[in-house]
mmCIF file with all atom_site columns, C-alpha atoms in Angstrom:
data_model
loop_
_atom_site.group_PDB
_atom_site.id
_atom_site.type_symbol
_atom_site.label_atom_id
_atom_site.label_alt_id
_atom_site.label_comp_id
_atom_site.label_asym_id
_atom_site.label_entity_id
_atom_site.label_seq_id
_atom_site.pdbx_PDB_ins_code
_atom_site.Cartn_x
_atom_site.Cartn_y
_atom_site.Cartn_z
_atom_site.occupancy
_atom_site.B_iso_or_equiv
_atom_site.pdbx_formal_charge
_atom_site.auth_seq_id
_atom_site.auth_comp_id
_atom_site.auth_asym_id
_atom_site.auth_atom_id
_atom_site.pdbx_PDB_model_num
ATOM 1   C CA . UNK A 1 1   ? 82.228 106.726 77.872 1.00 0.00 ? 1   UNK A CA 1
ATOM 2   C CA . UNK A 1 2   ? 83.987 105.843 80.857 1.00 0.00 ? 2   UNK A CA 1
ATOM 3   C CA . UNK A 1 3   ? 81.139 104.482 82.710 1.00 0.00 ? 3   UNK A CA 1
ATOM 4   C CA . UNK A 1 4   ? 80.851 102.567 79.509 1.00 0.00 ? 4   UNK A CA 1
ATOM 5   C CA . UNK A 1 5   ? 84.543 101.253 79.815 1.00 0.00 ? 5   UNK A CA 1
ATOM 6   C CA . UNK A 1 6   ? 83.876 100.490 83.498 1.00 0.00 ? 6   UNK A CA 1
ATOM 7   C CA . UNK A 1 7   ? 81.073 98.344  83.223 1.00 0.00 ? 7   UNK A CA 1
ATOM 8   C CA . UNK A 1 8   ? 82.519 96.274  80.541 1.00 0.00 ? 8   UNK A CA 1
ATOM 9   C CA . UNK A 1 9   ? 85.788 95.675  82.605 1.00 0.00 ? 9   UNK A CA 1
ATOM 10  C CA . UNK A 1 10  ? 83.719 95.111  85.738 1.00 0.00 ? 10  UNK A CA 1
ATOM 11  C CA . UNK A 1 11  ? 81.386 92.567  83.888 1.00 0.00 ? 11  UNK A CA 1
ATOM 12  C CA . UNK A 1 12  ? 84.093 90.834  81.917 1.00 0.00 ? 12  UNK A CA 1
ATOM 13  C CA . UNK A 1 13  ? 86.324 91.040  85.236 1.00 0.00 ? 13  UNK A CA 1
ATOM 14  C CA . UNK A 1 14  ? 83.675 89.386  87.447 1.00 0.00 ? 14  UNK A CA 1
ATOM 15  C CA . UNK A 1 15  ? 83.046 86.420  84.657 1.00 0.00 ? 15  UNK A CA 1
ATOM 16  C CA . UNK A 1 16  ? 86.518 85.555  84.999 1.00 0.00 ? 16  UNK A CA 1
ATOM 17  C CA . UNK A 1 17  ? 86.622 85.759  88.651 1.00 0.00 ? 17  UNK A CA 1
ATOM 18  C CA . UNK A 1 18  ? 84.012 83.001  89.091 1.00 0.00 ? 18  UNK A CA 1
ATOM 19  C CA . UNK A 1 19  ? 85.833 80.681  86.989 1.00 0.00 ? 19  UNK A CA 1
ATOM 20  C CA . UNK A 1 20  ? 87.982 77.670  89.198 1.00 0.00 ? 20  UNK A CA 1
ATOM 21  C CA . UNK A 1 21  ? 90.897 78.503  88.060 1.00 0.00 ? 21  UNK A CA 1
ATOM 22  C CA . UNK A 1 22  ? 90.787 82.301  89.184 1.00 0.00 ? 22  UNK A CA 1
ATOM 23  C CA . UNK A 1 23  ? 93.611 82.707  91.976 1.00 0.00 ? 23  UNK A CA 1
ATOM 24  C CA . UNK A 1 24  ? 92.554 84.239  95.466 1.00 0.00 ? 24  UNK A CA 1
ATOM 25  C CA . UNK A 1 25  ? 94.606 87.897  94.315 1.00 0.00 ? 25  UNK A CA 1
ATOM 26  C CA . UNK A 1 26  ? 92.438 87.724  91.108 1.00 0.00 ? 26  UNK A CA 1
ATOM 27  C CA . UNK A 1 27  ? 89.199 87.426  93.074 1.00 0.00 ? 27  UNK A CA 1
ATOM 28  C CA . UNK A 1 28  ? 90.084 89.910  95.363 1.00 0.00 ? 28  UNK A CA 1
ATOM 29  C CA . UNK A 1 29  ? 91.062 92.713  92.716 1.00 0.00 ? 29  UNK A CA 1
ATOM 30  C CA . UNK A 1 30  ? 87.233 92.857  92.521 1.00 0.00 ? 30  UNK A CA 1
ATOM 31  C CA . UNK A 1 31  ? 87.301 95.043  95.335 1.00 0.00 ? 31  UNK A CA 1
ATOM 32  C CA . UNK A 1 32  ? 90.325 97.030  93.780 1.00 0.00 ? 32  UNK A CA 1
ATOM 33  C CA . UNK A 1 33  ? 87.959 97.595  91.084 1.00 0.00 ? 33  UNK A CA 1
ATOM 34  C CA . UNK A 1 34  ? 85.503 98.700  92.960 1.00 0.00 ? 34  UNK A CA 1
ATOM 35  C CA . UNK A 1 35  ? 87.929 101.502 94.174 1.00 0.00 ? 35  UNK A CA 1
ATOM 36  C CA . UNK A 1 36  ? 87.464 103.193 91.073 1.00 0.00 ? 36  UNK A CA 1
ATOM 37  C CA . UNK A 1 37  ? 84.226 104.755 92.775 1.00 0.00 ? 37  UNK A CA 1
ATOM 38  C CA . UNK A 1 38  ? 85.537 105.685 95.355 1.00 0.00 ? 38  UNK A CA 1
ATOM 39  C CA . UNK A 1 39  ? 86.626 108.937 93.890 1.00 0.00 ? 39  UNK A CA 1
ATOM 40  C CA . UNK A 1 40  ? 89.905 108.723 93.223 1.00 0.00 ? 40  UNK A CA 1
ATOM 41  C CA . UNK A 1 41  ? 92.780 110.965 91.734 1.00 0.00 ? 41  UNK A CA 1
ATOM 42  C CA . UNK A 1 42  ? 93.326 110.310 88.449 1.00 0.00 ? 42  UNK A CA 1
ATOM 43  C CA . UNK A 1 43  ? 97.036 109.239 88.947 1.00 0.00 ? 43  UNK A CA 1
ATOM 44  C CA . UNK A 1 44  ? 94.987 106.575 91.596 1.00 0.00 ? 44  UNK A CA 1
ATOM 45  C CA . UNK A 1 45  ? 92.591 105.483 89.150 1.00 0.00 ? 45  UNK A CA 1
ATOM 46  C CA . UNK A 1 46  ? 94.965 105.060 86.544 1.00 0.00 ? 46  UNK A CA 1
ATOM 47  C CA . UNK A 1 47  ? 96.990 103.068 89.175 1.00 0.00 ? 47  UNK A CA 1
ATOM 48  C CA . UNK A 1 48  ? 94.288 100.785 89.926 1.00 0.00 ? 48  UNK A CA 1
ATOM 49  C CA . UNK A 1 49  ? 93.764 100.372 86.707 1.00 0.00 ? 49  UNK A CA 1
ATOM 50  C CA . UNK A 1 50  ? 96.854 99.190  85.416 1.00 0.00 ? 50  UNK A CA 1
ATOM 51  C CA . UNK A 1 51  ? 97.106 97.080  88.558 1.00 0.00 ? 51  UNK A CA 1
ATOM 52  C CA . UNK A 1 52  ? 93.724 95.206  87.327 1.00 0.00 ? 52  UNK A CA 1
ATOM 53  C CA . UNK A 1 53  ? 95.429 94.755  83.626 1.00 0.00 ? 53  UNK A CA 1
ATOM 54  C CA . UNK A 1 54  ? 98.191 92.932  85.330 1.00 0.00 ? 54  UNK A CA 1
ATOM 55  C CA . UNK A 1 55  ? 96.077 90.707  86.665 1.00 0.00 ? 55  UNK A CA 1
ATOM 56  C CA . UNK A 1 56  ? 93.820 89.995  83.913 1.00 0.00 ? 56  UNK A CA 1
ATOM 57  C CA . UNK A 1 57  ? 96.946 89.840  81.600 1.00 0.00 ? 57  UNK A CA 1
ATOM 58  C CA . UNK A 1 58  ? 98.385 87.046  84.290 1.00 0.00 ? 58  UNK A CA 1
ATOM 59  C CA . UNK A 1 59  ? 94.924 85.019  84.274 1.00 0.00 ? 59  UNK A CA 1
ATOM 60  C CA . UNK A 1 60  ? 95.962 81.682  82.802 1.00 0.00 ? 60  UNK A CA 1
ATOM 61  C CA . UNK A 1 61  ? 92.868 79.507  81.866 1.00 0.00 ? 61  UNK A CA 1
ATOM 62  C CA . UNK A 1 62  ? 92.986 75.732  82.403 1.00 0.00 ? 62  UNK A CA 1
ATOM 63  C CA . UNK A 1 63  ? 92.299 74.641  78.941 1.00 0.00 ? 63  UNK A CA 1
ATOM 64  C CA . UNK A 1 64  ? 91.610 70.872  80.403 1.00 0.00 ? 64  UNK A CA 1
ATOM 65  C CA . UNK A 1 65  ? 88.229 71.801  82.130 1.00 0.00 ? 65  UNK A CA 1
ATOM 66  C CA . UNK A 1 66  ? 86.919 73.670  79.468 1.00 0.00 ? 66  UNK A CA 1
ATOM 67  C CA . UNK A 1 67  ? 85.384 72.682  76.000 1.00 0.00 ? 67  UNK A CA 1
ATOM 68  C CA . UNK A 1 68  ? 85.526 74.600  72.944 1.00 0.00 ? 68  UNK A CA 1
ATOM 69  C CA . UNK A 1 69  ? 82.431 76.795  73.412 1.00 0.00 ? 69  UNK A CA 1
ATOM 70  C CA . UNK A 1 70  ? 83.526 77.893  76.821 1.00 0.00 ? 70  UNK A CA 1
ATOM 71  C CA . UNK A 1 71  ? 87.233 78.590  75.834 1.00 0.00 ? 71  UNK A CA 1
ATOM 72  C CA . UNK A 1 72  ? 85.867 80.868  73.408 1.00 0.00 ? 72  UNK A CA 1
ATOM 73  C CA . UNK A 1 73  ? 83.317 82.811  75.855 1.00 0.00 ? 73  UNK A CA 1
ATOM 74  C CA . UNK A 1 74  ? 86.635 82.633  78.222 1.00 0.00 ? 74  UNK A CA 1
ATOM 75  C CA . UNK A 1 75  ? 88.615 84.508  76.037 1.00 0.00 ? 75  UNK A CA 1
ATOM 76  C CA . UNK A 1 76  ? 86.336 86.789  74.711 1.00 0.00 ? 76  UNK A CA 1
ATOM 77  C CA . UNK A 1 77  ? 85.656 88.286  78.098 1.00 0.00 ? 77  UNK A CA 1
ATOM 78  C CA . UNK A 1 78  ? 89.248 88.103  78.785 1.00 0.00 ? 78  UNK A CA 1
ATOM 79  C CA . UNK A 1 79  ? 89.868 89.806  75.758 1.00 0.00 ? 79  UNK A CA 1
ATOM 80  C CA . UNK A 1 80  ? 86.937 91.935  76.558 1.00 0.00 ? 80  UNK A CA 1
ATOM 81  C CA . UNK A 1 81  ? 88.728 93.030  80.364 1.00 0.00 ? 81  UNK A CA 1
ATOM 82  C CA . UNK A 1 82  ? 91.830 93.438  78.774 1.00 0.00 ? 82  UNK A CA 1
ATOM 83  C CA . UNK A 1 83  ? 90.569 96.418  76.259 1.00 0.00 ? 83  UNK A CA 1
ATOM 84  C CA . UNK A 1 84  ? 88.574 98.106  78.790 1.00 0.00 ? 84  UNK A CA 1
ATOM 85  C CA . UNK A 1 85  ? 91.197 98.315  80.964 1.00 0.00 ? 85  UNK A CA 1
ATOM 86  C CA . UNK A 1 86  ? 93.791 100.023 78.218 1.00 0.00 ? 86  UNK A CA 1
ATOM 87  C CA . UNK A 1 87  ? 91.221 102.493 77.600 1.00 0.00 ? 87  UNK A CA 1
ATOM 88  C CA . UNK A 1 88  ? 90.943 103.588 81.046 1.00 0.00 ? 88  UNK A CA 1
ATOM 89  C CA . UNK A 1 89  ? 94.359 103.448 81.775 1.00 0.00 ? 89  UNK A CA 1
ATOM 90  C CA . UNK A 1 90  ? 94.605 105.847 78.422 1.00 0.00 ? 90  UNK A CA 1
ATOM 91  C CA . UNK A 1 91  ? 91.534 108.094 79.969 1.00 0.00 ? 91  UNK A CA 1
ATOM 92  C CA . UNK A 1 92  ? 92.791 108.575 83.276 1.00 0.00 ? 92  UNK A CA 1
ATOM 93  C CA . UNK A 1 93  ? 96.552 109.293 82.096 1.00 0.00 ? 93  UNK A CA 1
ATOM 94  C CA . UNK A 1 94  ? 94.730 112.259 79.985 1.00 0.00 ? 94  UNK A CA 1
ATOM 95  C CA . UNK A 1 95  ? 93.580 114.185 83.349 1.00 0.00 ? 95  UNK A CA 1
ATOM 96  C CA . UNK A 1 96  ? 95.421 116.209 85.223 1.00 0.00 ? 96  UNK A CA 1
ATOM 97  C CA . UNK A 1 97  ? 97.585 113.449 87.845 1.00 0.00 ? 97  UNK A CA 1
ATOM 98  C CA . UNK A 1 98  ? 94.841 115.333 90.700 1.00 0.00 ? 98  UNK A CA 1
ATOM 99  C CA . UNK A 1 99  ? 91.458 115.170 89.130 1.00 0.00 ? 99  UNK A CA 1
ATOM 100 C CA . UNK A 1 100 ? 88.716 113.940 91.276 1.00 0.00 ? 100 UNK A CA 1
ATOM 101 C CA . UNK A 1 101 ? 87.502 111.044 89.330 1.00 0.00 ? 101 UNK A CA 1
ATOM 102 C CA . UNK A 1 102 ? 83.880 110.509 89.805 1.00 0.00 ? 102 UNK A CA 1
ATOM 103 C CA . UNK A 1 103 ? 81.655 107.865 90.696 1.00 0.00 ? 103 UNK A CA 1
ATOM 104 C CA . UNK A 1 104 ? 81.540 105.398 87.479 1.00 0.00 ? 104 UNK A CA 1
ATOM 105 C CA . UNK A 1 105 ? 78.186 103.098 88.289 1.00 0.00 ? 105 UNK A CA 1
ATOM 106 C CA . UNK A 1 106 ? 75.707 104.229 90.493 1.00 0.00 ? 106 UNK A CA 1
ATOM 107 C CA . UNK A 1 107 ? 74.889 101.018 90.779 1.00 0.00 ? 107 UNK A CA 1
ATOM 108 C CA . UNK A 1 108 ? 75.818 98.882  94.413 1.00 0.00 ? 108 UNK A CA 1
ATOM 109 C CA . UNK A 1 109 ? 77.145 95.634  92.666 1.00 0.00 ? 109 UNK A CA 1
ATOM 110 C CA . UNK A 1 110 ? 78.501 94.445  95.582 1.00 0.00 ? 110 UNK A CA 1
#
């Protein structure tokens, strides 16, 4: 499941970072995300994690450059971020603080 998490938070995390009104910090936290296989602690992960939901909670869509259709898909991948996110943040609090967390996507999506 939590490669499952991952990939919906990195896919719903990426959408938003390509939209205009994504900040330089929220761009870069795609690299914070990709921390998360780098095989972190699970205090770390959970750490990066929560980081990330701060961001995504933060995003604030410009309303004005967007019709309906694409407010919707906006906030459905926000929303979708957002609940990925609490899940790993719930996961990784459940380990032990110094579990090696493994490799989520053995994919190279950079």
């Amino acid at each position: 499941m939590t490669k499952l998490y991952y990939r919906q938070v990195y896919s719903a995390y990426c959408f938003l970072a390509d939209l205009p009104e994504a900040t330089p910090t929220f761009i870069a936290g795609r690299k914070t995300l990709w921390q998360l296989n780098a095989r972190p602690s699970a205090k770390s992960a959970k750490m990066i994690t929560l980081n990330l939901y701060e961001q995504v909670n933060a995003f604030e869509m410009q309303p004005d450059c967007h019709d309906q259709a694409e407010i919707a898909t906006i906030n459905l991948q926000r929303d979708n971020a957002m609940n990925g996110l609490q899940l790993l943040v719930r996961l990784f609090g459940s380990y032990p603080a110094i579990t090696t967390i493994e490799t989520l996507d053995n994919w190279d999506w950079r």
